[in-house]
CSV table of N, CA, C and O in Angstrom, one decimal:
chain,number,residue,atom,x,y,z
A,1,MET,N,65.4,185.4,-94.5
A,1,MET,CA,66.3,184.4,-93.9
A,1,MET,C,65.6,183.0,-93.8
A,1,MET,O,64.5,183.0,-93.5
A,2,ASP,N,66.1,182.2,-94.0
A,2,ASP,CA,65.5,180.8,-93.9
A,2,ASP,C,66.4,179.7,-93.1
A,2,ASP,O,67.8,180.1,-92.7
A,3,VAL,N,65.9,178.8,-92.4
A,3,VAL,CA,66.5,178.0,-91.5
A,3,VAL,C,66.3,176.6,-92.0
A,3,VAL,O,65.3,176.0,-92.3
A,4,LEU,N,67.6,175.8,-91.7
A,4,LEU,CA,67.6,174.4,-92.0
A,4,LEU,C,67.9,173.6,-90.6
A,4,LEU,O,68.8,174.2,-89.8
A,5,LEU,N,67.1,172.7,-90.2
A,5,LEU,CA,67.4,171.8,-89.2
A,5,LEU,C,68.0,170.6,-89.4
A,5,LEU,O,67.5,169.8,-90.2
A,6,PHE,N,69.0,170.1,-88.6
A,6,PHE,CA,69.6,168.8,-88.8
A,6,PHE,C,69.6,168.1,-87.5
A,6,PHE,O,70.1,168.7,-86.5
A,7,SER,N,69.3,166.8,-87.4
A,7,SER,CA,69.6,165.9,-86.3
A,7,SER,C,70.6,165.1,-86.7
A,7,SER,O,70.4,164.2,-87.7
A,8,VAL,N,71.8,164.9,-86.1
A,8,VAL,CA,73.0,164.2,-86.7
A,8,VAL,C,73.6,163.3,-85.5
A,8,VAL,O,73.2,163.3,-84.4
A,9,GLU,N,74.6,162.5,-86.0
A,9,GLU,CA,75.1,161.6,-85.0
A,9,GLU,C,76.7,162.0,-84.9
A,9,GLU,O,77.3,162.9,-85.7
A,10,SER,N,77.1,161.8,-83.6
A,10,SER,CA,78.6,161.9,-83.2
A,10,SER,C,79.1,163.2,-82.9
A,10,SER,O,80.3,163.3,-82.9
A,11,ILE,N,78.4,164.2,-82.7
A,11,ILE,CA,78.8,165.4,-82.1
A,11,ILE,C,79.4,165.0,-80.6
A,11,ILE,O,78.5,164.8,-79.7
A,12,LYS,N,80.4,165.4,-80.3
A,12,LYS,CA,81.0,165.0,-79.0
A,12,LYS,C,81.5,166.0,-78.2
A,12,LYS,O,81.6,166.0,-77.0
A,13,CYS,N,82.2,167.1,-78.7
A,13,CYS,CA,82.6,168.3,-77.9
A,13,CYS,C,82.8,169.6,-78.5
A,13,CYS,O,82.3,169.7,-79.9
A,14,GLY,N,83.5,170.4,-78.1
A,14,GLY,CA,83.7,171.6,-78.8
A,14,GLY,C,84.5,171.6,-80.1
A,14,GLY,O,84.6,172.4,-81.1
A,15,GLY,N,85.5,170.5,-80.0
A,15,GLY,CA,86.3,170.4,-81.3
A,15,GLY,C,85.4,170.0,-82.5
A,15,GLY,O,85.5,170.5,-83.5
A,16,CYS,N,84.5,169.2,-82.2
A,16,CYS,CA,83.4,168.8,-83.4
A,16,CYS,C,82.6,170.1,-83.7
A,16,CYS,O,82.6,170.5,-84.8
A,17,THR,N,82.2,170.7,-82.7
A,17,THR,CA,81.3,171.9,-83.1
A,17,THR,C,82.2,172.9,-83.9
A,17,THR,O,81.6,173.7,-84.9
A,18,LYS,N,83.5,173.2,-83.6
A,18,LYS,CA,84.5,174.0,-84.2
A,18,LYS,C,84.5,173.7,-85.7
A,18,LYS,O,84.4,174.6,-86.7
A,19,THR,N,84.7,172.4,-86.0
A,19,THR,CA,84.8,171.8,-87.3
A,19,THR,C,83.6,172.0,-88.1
A,19,THR,O,83.5,172.5,-89.2
A,20,ILE,N,82.4,171.8,-87.4
A,20,ILE,CA,81.2,172.0,-88.4
A,20,ILE,C,81.0,173.3,-88.4
A,20,ILE,O,80.6,173.7,-89.6
A,21,GLU,N,81.0,174.3,-87.5
A,21,GLU,CA,80.8,175.5,-87.6
A,21,GLU,C,81.7,176.1,-89.0
A,21,GLU,O,81.2,177.0,-89.8
A,22,THR,N,83.1,176.0,-88.9
A,22,THR,CA,84.0,176.4,-89.7
A,22,THR,C,83.6,175.9,-91.1
A,22,THR,O,83.7,176.8,-92.0
A,23,THR,N,83.4,174.6,-91.4
A,23,THR,CA,83.1,174.2,-92.6
A,23,THR,C,81.9,174.7,-93.4
A,23,THR,O,81.9,175.1,-94.4
A,24,LEU,N,80.7,174.8,-92.5
A,24,LEU,CA,79.3,175.1,-92.9
A,24,LEU,C,79.3,176.6,-93.1
A,24,LEU,O,79.0,177.2,-94.2
A,25,ASN,N,80.2,177.5,-92.3
A,25,ASN,CA,80.2,178.9,-92.6
A,25,ASN,C,80.8,179.2,-94.0
A,25,ASN,O,80.8,180.3,-94.4
A,26,ARG,N,81.7,178.3,-94.5
A,26,ARG,CA,82.3,178.6,-95.6
A,26,ARG,C,81.4,178.3,-96.9
A,26,ARG,O,81.8,178.7,-98.1
A,27,ILE,N,80.3,178.0,-96.7
A,27,ILE,CA,79.3,177.8,-97.6
A,27,ILE,C,78.6,179.1,-98.1
A,27,ILE,O,78.1,179.7,-97.3
A,28,LEU,N,78.7,179.4,-99.4
A,28,LEU,CA,78.0,180.6,-99.9
A,28,LEU,C,76.4,180.7,-99.5
A,28,LEU,O,75.9,179.8,-99.9
A,29,GLY,N,76.2,181.8,-98.9
A,29,GLY,CA,74.8,182.0,-98.4
A,29,GLY,C,74.6,181.5,-97.0
A,29,GLY,O,73.5,182.0,-96.4
A,30,VAL,N,75.3,180.8,-96.2
A,30,VAL,CA,75.2,180.5,-94.7
A,30,VAL,C,75.6,181.8,-94.0
A,30,VAL,O,76.5,182.6,-94.2
A,31,ILE,N,74.6,182.0,-93.0
A,31,ILE,CA,74.6,183.3,-92.2
A,31,ILE,C,75.3,182.9,-90.8
A,31,ILE,O,75.9,183.6,-90.3
A,32,ASN,N,74.6,181.8,-90.2
A,32,ASN,CA,74.7,181.4,-88.9
A,32,ASN,C,74.6,180.0,-88.7
A,32,ASN,O,73.9,179.3,-89.4
A,33,VAL,N,75.4,179.4,-87.9
A,33,VAL,CA,75.5,177.8,-87.5
A,33,VAL,C,75.4,177.9,-85.9
A,33,VAL,O,76.3,178.1,-85.2
A,34,GLU,N,74.4,177.1,-85.5
A,34,GLU,CA,74.1,177.1,-84.1
A,34,GLU,C,74.1,175.5,-84.0
A,34,GLU,O,73.4,174.6,-84.4
A,35,ILE,N,74.9,175.1,-82.7
A,35,ILE,CA,74.8,173.6,-82.6
A,35,ILE,C,74.6,173.2,-81.1
A,35,ILE,O,75.2,174.0,-80.2
A,36,ASP,N,73.9,172.1,-81.0
A,36,ASP,CA,73.3,172.0,-79.6
A,36,ASP,C,74.0,170.5,-79.3
A,36,ASP,O,73.6,169.4,-80.0
A,37,ILE,N,75.2,170.5,-78.7
A,37,ILE,CA,75.8,169.3,-78.5
A,37,ILE,C,74.9,167.9,-77.7
A,37,ILE,O,75.1,167.1,-78.2
A,38,GLU,N,74.3,168.4,-76.7
A,38,GLU,CA,73.6,167.5,-75.9
A,38,GLU,C,72.5,166.8,-77.0
A,38,GLU,O,72.3,165.6,-76.6
A,39,GLU,N,71.9,167.5,-77.5
A,39,GLU,CA,70.8,166.9,-78.6
A,39,GLU,C,71.1,166.5,-80.0
A,39,GLU,O,70.5,166.0,-80.7
A,40,ASN,N,72.6,166.8,-80.3
A,40,ASN,CA,73.1,166.5,-81.7
A,40,ASN,C,72.3,167.1,-82.7
A,40,ASN,O,72.1,166.6,-83.7
A,41,ASN,N,71.9,168.5,-82.5
A,41,ASN,CA,71.1,169.3,-83.4
A,41,ASN,C,71.9,170.4,-84.1
A,41,ASN,O,72.8,171.0,-83.2
A,42,ILE,N,71.7,170.7,-85.2
A,42,ILE,CA,72.3,171.9,-85.9
A,42,ILE,C,71.3,172.5,-86.7
A,42,ILE,O,70.4,172.2,-87.3
A,43,LYS,N,71.5,174.0,-86.4
A,43,LYS,CA,70.4,174.9,-87.1
A,43,LYS,C,71.4,175.8,-87.8
A,43,LYS,O,72.4,176.4,-87.4
A,44,VAL,N,71.1,175.7,-89.3
A,44,VAL,CA,71.6,176.6,-90.2
A,44,VAL,C,70.9,177.7,-90.8
A,44,VAL,O,69.8,177.4,-91.2
A,45,THR,N,71.2,179.0,-90.5
A,45,THR,CA,70.5,180.1,-91.0
A,45,THR,C,71.1,180.4,-92.2
A,45,THR,O,72.4,180.6,-92.3
A,46,HIS,N,70.3,180.7,-93.3
A,46,HIS,CA,70.9,181.1,-94.6
A,46,HIS,C,70.1,182.1,-95.5
A,46,HIS,O,68.9,182.5,-95.0
A,47,ASN,N,70.6,182.6,-96.4
A,47,ASN,CA,69.9,183.7,-97.2
A,47,ASN,C,68.8,183.1,-98.2
A,47,ASN,O,68.4,183.9,-99.0
A,48,GLY,N,68.5,181.8,-98.2
A,48,GLY,CA,67.6,181.3,-99.0
A,48,GLY,C,68.2,180.5,-100.3
A,48,GLY,O,67.3,180.0,-101.0
A,49,THR,N,69.4,180.6,-100.3
A,49,THR,CA,70.0,180.0,-101.5
A,49,THR,C,70.6,178.7,-101.4
A,49,THR,O,70.9,177.9,-102.3
A,50,VAL,N,70.8,178.2,-100.1
A,50,VAL,CA,71.4,177.0,-99.6
A,50,VAL,C,70.3,175.9,-99.6
A,50,VAL,O,69.4,176.0,-99.1
A,51,LYS,N,70.7,174.7,-100.2
A,51,LYS,CA,69.9,173.7,-100.2
A,51,LYS,C,70.3,172.6,-99.1
A,51,LYS,O,71.6,172.3,-98.6
A,52,LYS,N,69.3,172.1,-98.6
A,52,LYS,CA,69.4,171.0,-97.3
A,52,LYS,C,70.4,169.8,-97.8
A,52,LYS,O,71.3,169.6,-97.0
A,53,LYS,N,70.3,169.6,-99.0
A,53,LYS,CA,71.1,168.4,-99.5
A,53,LYS,C,72.5,168.8,-99.4
A,53,LYS,O,73.6,168.0,-99.3
A,54,THR,N,73.0,170.0,-99.9
A,54,THR,CA,74.3,170.6,-99.9
A,54,THR,C,75.1,170.5,-98.3
A,54,THR,O,76.0,170.0,-98.2
A,55,ILE,N,74.2,170.8,-97.3
A,55,ILE,CA,74.6,170.8,-95.9
A,55,ILE,C,74.6,169.5,-95.5
A,55,ILE,O,75.7,169.2,-94.9
A,56,SER,N,73.6,168.5,-95.8
A,56,SER,CA,73.8,167.1,-95.5
A,56,SER,C,75.0,166.3,-96.0
A,56,SER,O,75.6,165.7,-95.3
A,57,LYS,N,75.4,166.7,-97.2
A,57,LYS,CA,76.6,166.2,-97.8
A,57,LYS,C,77.8,166.6,-97.2
A,57,LYS,O,78.7,165.9,-96.8
A,58,LYS,N,77.8,168.0,-96.8
A,58,LYS,CA,79.0,168.3,-96.1
A,58,LYS,C,79.2,167.6,-94.8
A,58,LYS,O,80.2,167.3,-94.1
A,59,LEU,N,78.1,167.6,-93.8
A,59,LEU,CA,78.1,166.9,-92.7
A,59,LEU,C,78.6,165.6,-92.8
A,59,LEU,O,79.3,164.9,-91.9
A,60,ASN,N,78.1,164.8,-93.5
A,60,ASN,CA,78.4,163.2,-94.0
A,60,ASN,C,80.0,163.1,-94.2
A,60,ASN,O,80.6,162.1,-93.5
A,61,VAL,N,80.4,164.0,-95.1
A,61,VAL,CA,81.9,164.0,-95.4
A,61,VAL,C,82.6,164.4,-94.1
A,61,VAL,O,83.8,163.5,-93.8
A,62,LEU,N,82.2,165.1,-93.3
A,62,LEU,CA,82.9,165.4,-91.9
A,62,LEU,C,82.8,164.3,-90.9
A,62,LEU,O,83.5,164.2,-90.0
A,63,GLY,N,81.9,163.3,-91.3
A,63,GLY,CA,81.6,162.3,-90.2
A,63,GLY,C,80.4,162.4,-89.3
A,63,GLY,O,80.3,161.8,-88.3
A,64,TYR,N,79.6,163.4,-89.6
A,64,TYR,CA,78.4,163.8,-88.8
A,64,TYR,C,77.2,163.6,-89.7
A,64,TYR,O,76.4,164.6,-90.0
A,65,PRO,N,76.8,162.3,-90.0
A,65,PRO,CA,75.6,162.2,-91.0
A,65,PRO,C,74.3,162.5,-90.2
A,65,PRO,O,74.3,162.3,-88.9
A,66,GLU,N,73.3,162.7,-90.8
A,66,GLU,CA,71.9,162.9,-90.3
A,66,GLU,C,71.7,161.6,-89.7
A,66,GLU,O,71.9,160.5,-90.2
A,67,ALA,N,71.0,161.7,-88.4
A,67,ALA,CA,70.7,160.6,-87.6
A,67,ALA,C,69.8,159.4,-88.4
A,67,ALA,O,68.9,160.0,-89.1
A,68,GLY,N,70.1,158.3,-88.4
A,68,GLY,CA,69.4,157.2,-88.9
A,68,GLY,C,69.7,156.9,-90.5
A,68,GLY,O,69.0,156.2,-91.0
A,69,THR,N,70.7,157.8,-91.1
A,69,THR,CA,70.7,157.7,-92.5
A,69,THR,C,71.9,156.5,-93.0
A,69,THR,O,72.0,156.2,-94.1
A,70,LEU,N,73.0,156.1,-91.9
A,70,LEU,CA,73.8,155.3,-92.2
A,70,LEU,C,73.7,154.1,-91.3
A,70,LEU,O,73.4,154.3,-90.4
A,71,GLU,N,74.2,152.9,-91.7
A,71,GLU,CA,74.3,151.7,-90.9
A,71,GLU,C,75.6,151.0,-91.4
A,71,GLU,O,76.0,151.2,-92.3
A,72,GLY,N,75.9,150.1,-90.5
A,72,GLY,CA,76.9,149.1,-90.9
A,72,GLY,C,78.3,149.6,-91.1
A,72,GLY,O,78.6,150.7,-90.4
A,73,LEU,N,79.0,149.3,-92.0
A,73,LEU,CA,80.2,149.9,-92.3
A,73,LEU,C,80.4,151.2,-92.7
A,73,LEU,O,81.1,152.2,-92.2
A,74,SER,N,79.3,151.8,-93.5
A,74,SER,CA,79.3,153.4,-93.6
A,74,SER,C,79.1,154.1,-92.3
A,74,SER,O,79.8,155.1,-92.5
A,75,GLN,N,78.4,153.7,-91.5
A,75,GLN,CA,78.2,154.3,-90.3
A,75,GLN,C,79.5,154.3,-89.4
A,75,GLN,O,80.0,155.3,-88.9
A,76,LYS,N,80.2,153.1,-89.5
A,76,LYS,CA,81.6,153.0,-88.7
A,76,LYS,C,82.6,154.0,-89.4
A,76,LYS,O,83.4,154.7,-88.6
A,77,ILE,N,82.5,154.1,-90.6
A,77,ILE,CA,83.5,155.1,-91.4
A,77,ILE,C,83.1,156.3,-90.9
A,77,ILE,O,84.0,157.2,-90.6
A,78,ALA,N,81.8,156.9,-90.9
A,78,ALA,CA,81.4,158.2,-90.5
A,78,ALA,C,81.9,158.5,-89.1
A,78,ALA,O,82.5,159.5,-88.8
A,79,PHE,N,81.8,157.5,-88.2
A,79,PHE,CA,82.3,157.7,-86.8
A,79,PHE,C,83.4,158.0,-86.7
A,79,PHE,O,84.3,158.8,-86.1
A,80,THR,N,84.5,157.2,-87.5
A,80,THR,CA,85.9,157.4,-87.8
A,80,THR,C,86.3,158.9,-88.1
A,80,THR,O,87.0,159.4,-87.5
A,81,LYS,N,85.7,159.2,-89.1
A,81,LYS,CA,85.8,160.5,-89.8
A,81,LYS,C,85.5,161.4,-88.6
A,81,LYS,O,86.1,162.5,-88.5
A,82,SER,N,84.4,161.4,-87.7
A,82,SER,CA,84.1,162.4,-86.8
A,82,SER,C,85.2,162.5,-85.6
A,82,SER,O,85.3,163.5,-85.2
A,83,PHE,N,85.9,161.3,-85.4
A,83,PHE,CA,86.9,161.4,-84.4
A,83,PHE,C,88.0,162.3,-84.9
A,83,PHE,O,88.7,163.2,-84.3
A,84,VAL,N,88.3,162.1,-86.4
A,84,VAL,CA,89.3,162.9,-86.9
A,84,VAL,C,89.1,164.3,-86.9
A,84,VAL,O,89.8,165.2,-86.7
A,85,SER,N,87.8,164.7,-87.5
A,85,SER,CA,87.2,166.0,-87.4
A,85,SER,C,87.3,166.6,-86.1
A,85,SER,O,87.7,167.7,-85.9
A,86,CYS,N,86.9,165.9,-85.0
A,86,CYS,CA,87.1,166.4,-83.7
A,86,CYS,C,88.4,166.8,-83.4
A,86,CYS,O,88.7,167.8,-82.8
A,87,ALA,N,89.2,166.0,-83.4
A,87,ALA,CA,90.7,166.3,-83.1
A,87,ALA,C,91.2,167.4,-84.0
A,87,ALA,O,91.9,168.4,-83.5
A,88,ILE,N,90.9,167.8,-85.4
A,88,ILE,CA,91.2,168.8,-86.0
A,88,ILE,C,90.7,170.1,-85.5
A,88,ILE,O,91.2,171.2,-85.3
A,89,GLY,N,89.4,170.0,-85.0
A,89,GLY,CA,88.6,171.2,-84.3
A,89,GLY,C,89.2,171.6,-83.1
A,89,GLY,O,89.4,172.6,-82.9
A,90,LYS,N,89.8,170.6,-82.4
A,90,LYS,CA,90.6,170.9,-81.0
A,90,LYS,C,91.7,171.5,-81.3
A,90,LYS,O,92.0,172.5,-80.6
A,91,LEU,N,92.5,171.1,-82.3
A,91,LEU,CA,93.8,171.8,-82.7
A,91,LEU,C,93.6,173.2,-83.1
A,91,LEU,O,94.6,174.0,-83.0
A,92,ASN,N,92.6,173.4,-83.8
A,92,ASN,CA,92.4,174.7,-84.4
A,92,ASN,C,91.7,175.6,-83.5
A,92,ASN,O,91.4,176.7,-83.9
A,93,SER,N,91.3,175.3,-82.4
A,93,SER,CA,90.7,176.1,-81.5
A,93,SER,C,91.5,177.0,-80.7
A,93,SER,O,92.9,176.9,-80.8
């Protein structure tokens, strides 16, 4: 088993974590997803076939980009996506 670590932006609540966990667990090879809301950290355990870039892209699409990777309008769009993602996570809980 291998582990990928991510420091991301915008994790606000359990709804956010639910959306992230559900999405990342759908990726073939992902075994476990652990999220630390206070630190905005995500730990992804996988079988060795998952690439960091794959996870990073999924997180970006959801609105949780890696810390420091976006600025300006791109960052505002990501934050908006994270609010929607958060709401969806809350509804699906």
